CSV table of C-alpha atoms in Angstrom, one decimal:
chain,number,residue,atom,x,y,z
A,286,MET,CA,0.0,0.0,0.0
A,287,VAL,CA,2.8,2.5,1.0
A,288,ALA,CA,4.8,1.7,-2.2
A,289,ALA,CA,1.8,2.1,-4.4
A,290,THR,CA,0.8,5.4,-2.8
A,291,GLN,CA,4.4,6.8,-3.0
A,292,LYS,CA,4.8,5.8,-6.7
A,293,SER,CA,1.4,7.3,-7.7
A,294,ALA,CA,2.2,10.5,-5.7
A,295,ARG,CA,5.6,10.9,-7.4
A,296,THR,CA,4.1,10.5,-10.8
A,297,ALA,CA,1.4,13.1,-10.2
A,298,LEU,CA,3.8,15.7,-8.8
A,299,LEU,CA,6.2,15.2,-11.8
A,300,LYS,CA,3.3,15.7,-14.2
A,301,ARG,CA,2.1,18.8,-12.4
A,302,ALA,CA,5.6,20.3,-12.4
A,303,GLU,CA,6.0,19.6,-16.1
A,304,VAL,CA,2.8,21.4,-17.2
A,305,VAL,CA,3.4,24.3,-14.8
A,306,GLY,CA,6.9,24.6,-16.2
A,307,GLU,CA,5.6,24.7,-19.8
A,308,PHE,CA,3.1,27.4,-18.8
A,309,GLY,CA,5.7,29.6,-17.2
A,310,GLU,CA,6.2,30.4,-13.5
A,311,GLU,CA,5.2,34.1,-13.9
A,312,ARG,CA,2.1,33.3,-15.9
A,313,TRP,CA,1.2,30.5,-13.5
A,314,GLN,CA,1.4,32.8,-10.4
A,315,GLN,CA,-0.7,35.4,-12.2
A,316,LEU,CA,-3.3,32.8,-13.0
A,317,ARG,CA,-3.3,31.6,-9.4
A,318,ARG,CA,-3.8,35.2,-8.2
A,319,ALA,CA,-6.7,35.6,-10.7
A,320,GLY,CA,-8.3,32.5,-9.4
A,321,HIS,CA,-7.9,33.6,-5.8
A,322,ASP,CA,-9.4,37.0,-6.5
A,323,LEU,CA,-12.4,35.7,-8.3
A,324,ARG,CA,-13.2,33.1,-5.7
A,325,LEU,CA,-12.8,35.7,-3.0
A,326,HIS,CA,-15.2,38.0,-4.9
A,327,ALA,CA,-17.7,35.2,-5.3
A,328,LEU,CA,-17.6,34.4,-1.6
A,329,THR,CA,-17.9,38.0,-0.6
A,330,HIS,CA,-21.0,38.4,-2.7
A,331,LEU,CA,-22.3,34.9,-2.1
A,332,ASP,CA,-25.9,35.7,-1.4
A,333,SER,CA,-26.4,37.6,-4.7
A,334,TYR,CA,-24.6,35.0,-6.8
A,335,LEU,CA,-26.6,32.1,-5.2
A,336,ALA,CA,-29.9,34.0,-5.9
A,337,MET,CA,-28.8,34.6,-9.5
A,338,ALA,CA,-27.9,30.9,-10.0
A,339,GLU,CA,-31.2,29.8,-8.5
A,340,GLU,CA,-33.1,32.1,-10.8
A,341,LYS,CA,-31.3,30.9,-13.9
A,342,VAL,CA,-31.6,27.2,-13.1
A,343,ILE,CA,-35.3,27.6,-12.5
A,344,ALA,CA,-35.7,29.6,-15.7
A,345,ALA,CA,-34.0,26.8,-17.6
A,346,GLY,CA,-36.5,24.2,-16.3
A,347,GLY,CA,-34.5,22.9,-13.4
A,348,HIS,CA,-35.4,22.6,-9.7
A,349,VAL,CA,-33.3,24.0,-6.8
A,350,HIS,CA,-33.4,22.5,-3.3
A,351,TRP,CA,-31.5,24.1,-0.4
A,352,ALA,CA,-30.0,21.9,2.4
A,353,ARG,CA,-28.5,23.1,5.6
A,354,ASP,CA,-26.8,19.8,6.5
A,355,ALA,CA,-26.2,16.2,5.5
A,356,GLU,CA,-29.5,15.0,6.9
A,357,GLU,CA,-31.5,17.4,4.7
A,358,VAL,CA,-29.5,16.3,1.6
A,359,HIS,CA,-30.4,12.7,2.5
A,360,ARG,CA,-34.1,13.5,2.8
A,361,ILE,CA,-34.2,15.5,-0.4
A,362,VAL,CA,-32.5,12.8,-2.5
A,363,LEU,CA,-34.6,10.1,-1.0
A,364,ASP,CA,-37.8,12.1,-1.7
A,365,ILE,CA,-36.8,12.6,-5.4
A,366,ALA,CA,-35.9,8.9,-5.7
A,367,SER,CA,-39.3,7.9,-4.3
A,368,GLN,CA,-41.2,10.3,-6.5
A,369,HIS,CA,-39.6,8.7,-9.6
A,370,SER,CA,-39.6,5.1,-8.3
A,371,VAL,CA,-35.8,4.9,-8.5
A,372,HIS,CA,-34.2,1.6,-7.6
A,373,LYS,CA,-30.8,2.0,-9.2
A,374,ILE,CA,-28.5,5.0,-9.2
A,375,VAL,CA,-25.2,5.8,-11.1
A,376,LYS,CA,-22.9,8.4,-9.6
A,377,VAL,CA,-20.1,10.6,-10.7
A,378,LYS,CA,-17.2,10.9,-8.2
A,379,SER,CA,-18.3,13.5,-5.7
A,380,MET,CA,-16.4,14.5,-2.5
A,381,VAL,CA,-19.4,16.1,-0.9
A,382,THR,CA,-21.5,12.9,-1.3
A,383,GLU,CA,-18.6,11.0,0.2
A,384,GLU,CA,-18.4,13.4,3.2
A,385,ILE,CA,-22.2,13.0,3.9
A,386,GLU,CA,-22.1,9.2,3.3
A,387,LEU,CA,-25.0,9.4,0.8
A,388,ASN,CA,-24.3,6.0,-0.6
A,389,HIS,CA,-24.9,4.3,2.7
A,390,VAL,CA,-28.2,6.1,3.3
A,391,LEU,CA,-29.5,5.2,-0.2
A,392,GLU,CA,-28.5,1.6,0.1
A,393,ASP,CA,-30.1,1.3,3.5
A,394,GLN,CA,-33.3,2.2,1.7
A,395,GLY,CA,-32.8,-0.6,-0.8
A,396,ILE,CA,-31.5,1.6,-3.6
A,397,LYS,CA,-28.5,0.1,-5.5
A,398,VAL,CA,-25.7,2.7,-6.1
A,399,TYR,CA,-22.9,2.3,-8.6
A,400,GLU,CA,-19.9,4.5,-8.5
A,401,THR,CA,-18.8,5.0,-12.1
A,402,ASP,CA,-15.4,6.7,-11.7
A,403,LEU,CA,-13.0,3.8,-12.1
A,404,GLY,CA,-11.1,4.5,-8.9
A,405,GLU,CA,-14.4,5.0,-6.9
A,406,PHE,CA,-15.8,1.8,-8.5
A,407,ILE,CA,-12.7,-0.1,-7.3
A,408,VAL,CA,-12.8,1.1,-3.7
A,409,GLN,CA,-16.6,0.7,-3.5
A,410,LEU,CA,-16.1,-2.9,-4.7
A,411,ALA,CA,-13.5,-3.4,-2.0
A,412,GLY,CA,-15.7,-1.9,0.7
A,413,GLN,CA,-13.1,0.8,1.4
A,414,ARG,CA,-13.0,4.6,1.6
A,415,PRO,CA,-11.1,6.6,-1.1
A,416,SER,CA,-7.5,7.2,-0.2
A,417,HIS,CA,-7.1,10.4,-2.3
A,418,ILE,CA,-9.4,13.2,-3.4
A,419,THR,CA,-8.7,12.7,-7.2
A,420,ALA,CA,-7.2,9.2,-7.2
A,421,PRO,CA,-9.5,7.1,-4.9
A,422,ALA,CA,-7.7,3.8,-5.5
A,423,LEU,CA,-4.2,5.3,-5.3
A,424,HIS,CA,-3.2,2.9,-2.5
A,425,MET,CA,-3.9,-0.3,-4.5
A,426,THR,CA,-1.7,-2.1,-7.0
A,427,LYS,CA,-2.9,-3.5,-10.3
A,428,GLU,CA,-2.4,-7.0,-8.8
A,429,GLU,CA,-4.6,-6.2,-5.9
A,430,ILE,CA,-7.3,-4.8,-8.2
A,431,ALA,CA,-7.1,-7.9,-10.5
A,432,ASP,CA,-7.6,-10.2,-7.5
A,433,LEU,CA,-10.5,-8.0,-6.3
A,434,PHE,CA,-12.2,-8.2,-9.7
A,435,CYS,CA,-11.8,-12.0,-9.8
A,436,GLU,CA,-13.3,-12.3,-6.3
A,437,LYS,CA,-16.2,-9.8,-6.5
A,438,LEU,CA,-17.1,-9.8,-10.2
A,439,LYS,CA,-16.4,-13.5,-10.9
A,440,VAL,CA,-14.4,-12.8,-14.0
A,441,LYS,CA,-10.9,-13.7,-15.1
A,442,ALA,CA,-8.8,-10.6,-14.5
A,443,GLU,CA,-5.2,-10.0,-15.3
A,444,PRO,CA,-3.1,-7.3,-13.7
A,445,ASP,CA,-3.2,-5.1,-16.8
A,446,PRO,CA,-4.7,-1.6,-16.4
A,447,LYS,CA,-6.2,-1.6,-19.9
A,448,LEU,CA,-7.9,-5.0,-19.4
A,449,LEU,CA,-9.1,-4.1,-15.9
A,450,THR,CA,-10.6,-0.9,-17.3
A,451,GLU,CA,-12.4,-2.8,-20.1
A,452,ILE,CA,-14.0,-5.2,-17.5
A,453,ALA,CA,-15.3,-2.2,-15.5
A,454,ARG,CA,-16.5,-0.4,-18.6
A,455,LYS,CA,-18.5,-3.4,-19.8
A,456,LEU,CA,-20.2,-3.8,-16.4
A,457,LEU,CA,-21.0,-0.1,-16.0
A,458,ARG,CA,-22.3,0.4,-19.5
A,459,GLU,CA,-25.3,-1.8,-18.6
A,460,GLU,CA,-25.9,0.2,-15.4
A,461,PHE,CA,-25.8,3.5,-17.2
A,462,LEU,CA,-28.6,2.3,-19.4
A,463,ASN,CA,-30.7,0.8,-16.6
A,464,ALA,CA,-30.3,3.4,-13.9
A,465,GLY,CA,-33.3,5.5,-12.9
A,466,MET,CA,-31.2,8.4,-11.5
A,467,GLY,CA,-27.7,9.9,-12.0
A,468,ILE,CA,-26.1,11.8,-9.2
A,469,SER,CA,-23.2,14.2,-9.6
A,470,GLY,CA,-21.4,16.8,-7.7
A,471,GLY,CA,-20.2,19.9,-9.5
A,472,ASN,CA,-16.8,21.4,-10.0
A,473,PHE,CA,-18.3,24.9,-10.5
A,474,LEU,CA,-21.7,26.5,-10.8
A,475,ILE,CA,-21.8,29.5,-13.1
A,476,ALA,CA,-24.2,32.1,-11.6
A,477,GLU,CA,-24.9,34.2,-14.7
A,478,THR,CA,-26.5,31.2,-16.6
A,479,GLY,CA,-27.1,28.6,-13.9
A,480,THR,CA,-24.7,26.3,-15.6
A,481,LEU,CA,-23.2,23.2,-13.9
A,482,VAL,CA,-19.6,22.5,-14.8
A,483,LEU,CA,-18.3,18.9,-14.5
A,484,VAL,CA,-14.7,18.0,-15.1
A,485,THR,CA,-13.8,14.3,-15.7
A,486,ASN,CA,-11.2,12.3,-17.5
A,487,GLU,CA,-13.3,9.1,-18.2
A,488,GLY,CA,-16.5,10.4,-19.7
A,489,ASN,CA,-18.6,8.9,-17.0
A,490,GLY,CA,-19.9,12.3,-16.0
A,491,ARG,CA,-21.7,12.7,-19.3
A,492,MET,CA,-23.1,9.2,-19.1
A,493,CYS,CA,-24.5,9.8,-15.5
A,494,THR,CA,-26.0,13.1,-16.3
A,495,SER,CA,-27.5,12.3,-19.7
A,496,LEU,CA,-28.7,8.7,-19.8
A,497,PRO,CA,-30.8,8.3,-16.6
A,498,PRO,CA,-34.2,10.1,-16.7
A,499,VAL,CA,-33.4,12.0,-13.5
A,500,HIS,CA,-30.2,14.0,-12.7
A,501,VAL,CA,-29.5,15.3,-9.2
A,502,ALA,CA,-26.5,17.6,-8.7
A,503,ILE,CA,-25.3,18.0,-5.2
A,504,VAL,CA,-23.2,21.2,-5.1
A,505,GLY,CA,-21.7,23.1,-2.2
A,506,ILE,CA,-22.3,26.8,-2.1
A,507,GLU,CA,-18.6,27.4,-2.3
A,508,LYS,CA,-18.6,26.1,-5.9
A,509,ILE,CA,-20.3,29.3,-7.2
A,510,ILE,CA,-18.4,31.4,-9.7
A,511,PRO,CA,-19.8,34.6,-11.3
A,512,ASP,CA,-19.5,34.0,-15.0
A,513,TRP,CA,-18.0,32.1,-18.0
A,514,GLU,CA,-14.8,34.2,-17.9
A,515,SER,CA,-14.3,33.0,-14.3
A,516,ALA,CA,-14.9,29.4,-15.5
A,517,ALA,CA,-12.1,29.8,-18.1
A,518,VAL,CA,-9.6,30.8,-15.4
A,519,MET,CA,-10.6,28.1,-13.0
A,520,LEU,CA,-10.5,25.3,-15.6
A,521,LYS,CA,-6.9,26.3,-16.5
A,522,LEU,CA,-6.0,26.1,-12.8
A,523,LEU,CA,-7.9,22.9,-12.1
A,524,ALA,CA,-6.4,20.8,-14.9
A,525,ARG,CA,-2.8,21.6,-14.2
A,526,SER,CA,-3.1,21.4,-10.4
A,527,VAL,CA,-5.2,18.3,-10.1
A,528,SER,CA,-4.2,16.0,-13.0
A,529,GLY,CA,-1.0,17.5,-14.4
A,530,SER,CA,-2.6,18.2,-17.8
A,531,LYS,CA,-3.2,21.2,-19.9
A,532,ILE,CA,-6.9,20.4,-20.0
A,533,THR,CA,-9.1,17.6,-18.7
A,534,ALA,CA,-10.5,15.1,-21.2
A,535,TYR,CA,-14.1,16.0,-20.6
A,536,ASN,CA,-15.4,19.4,-19.7
A,537,THR,CA,-19.2,19.2,-19.4
A,538,PHE,CA,-21.5,22.2,-19.2
A,539,ILE,CA,-25.1,21.6,-18.2
A,540,THR,CA,-27.7,24.4,-18.5
A,541,GLY,CA,-31.3,23.4,-17.9
A,542,VAL,CA,-33.0,20.1,-18.5
A,543,ARG,CA,-33.1,18.0,-21.7
């Protein structure tokens, strides 16, 4: 576990240093300051931006629910699931739902929940908690994951990342098509248009938010940003800081209902 974690951490730090170096240290620090300033501005004017976002989401056909704590989130999600007779849910990786232990609450009510981010899928299968905010299965080796798939999924699995990914993809494709609800978090919420921004590298975010008939986004109020110009700044920062890439593979913008 320690060796796997150290190796993954070294790789991530090297990738980050490389893309920041290509960007240029002076430009990078300017971008960081711009990100700091716009987030501070959004938090300073939080009430007005939240009201604006609510107005725009409703105008686009969506619904807004306010929750003060984890218990209220649980109740709201369970109520929506009950209204739509939901028995199966697919989820995008979301730290806020991890913090409030939403999966356990849903499963206690007989609702099957599938994490669809590969790392989250692996740790869910193992009955563990994520070990890292962006790489949930960072602590596991490919050999351990192969053994886990053999045991839990009853398949022949080799310790090859590509083959292991194909096994998970095949299983999850069926669940995307059969789920009654998709649950996501949100990397940002753009106040001026009520647009939810999701950033992923696997494409599961788009599957969870577009294939099930119901999509519930659970977003902390600190995710609010004023406008699309702010989103451009934050996306440049996020990709380089989190994944060591110039841009993430999938940047999904959701405004209103289908």
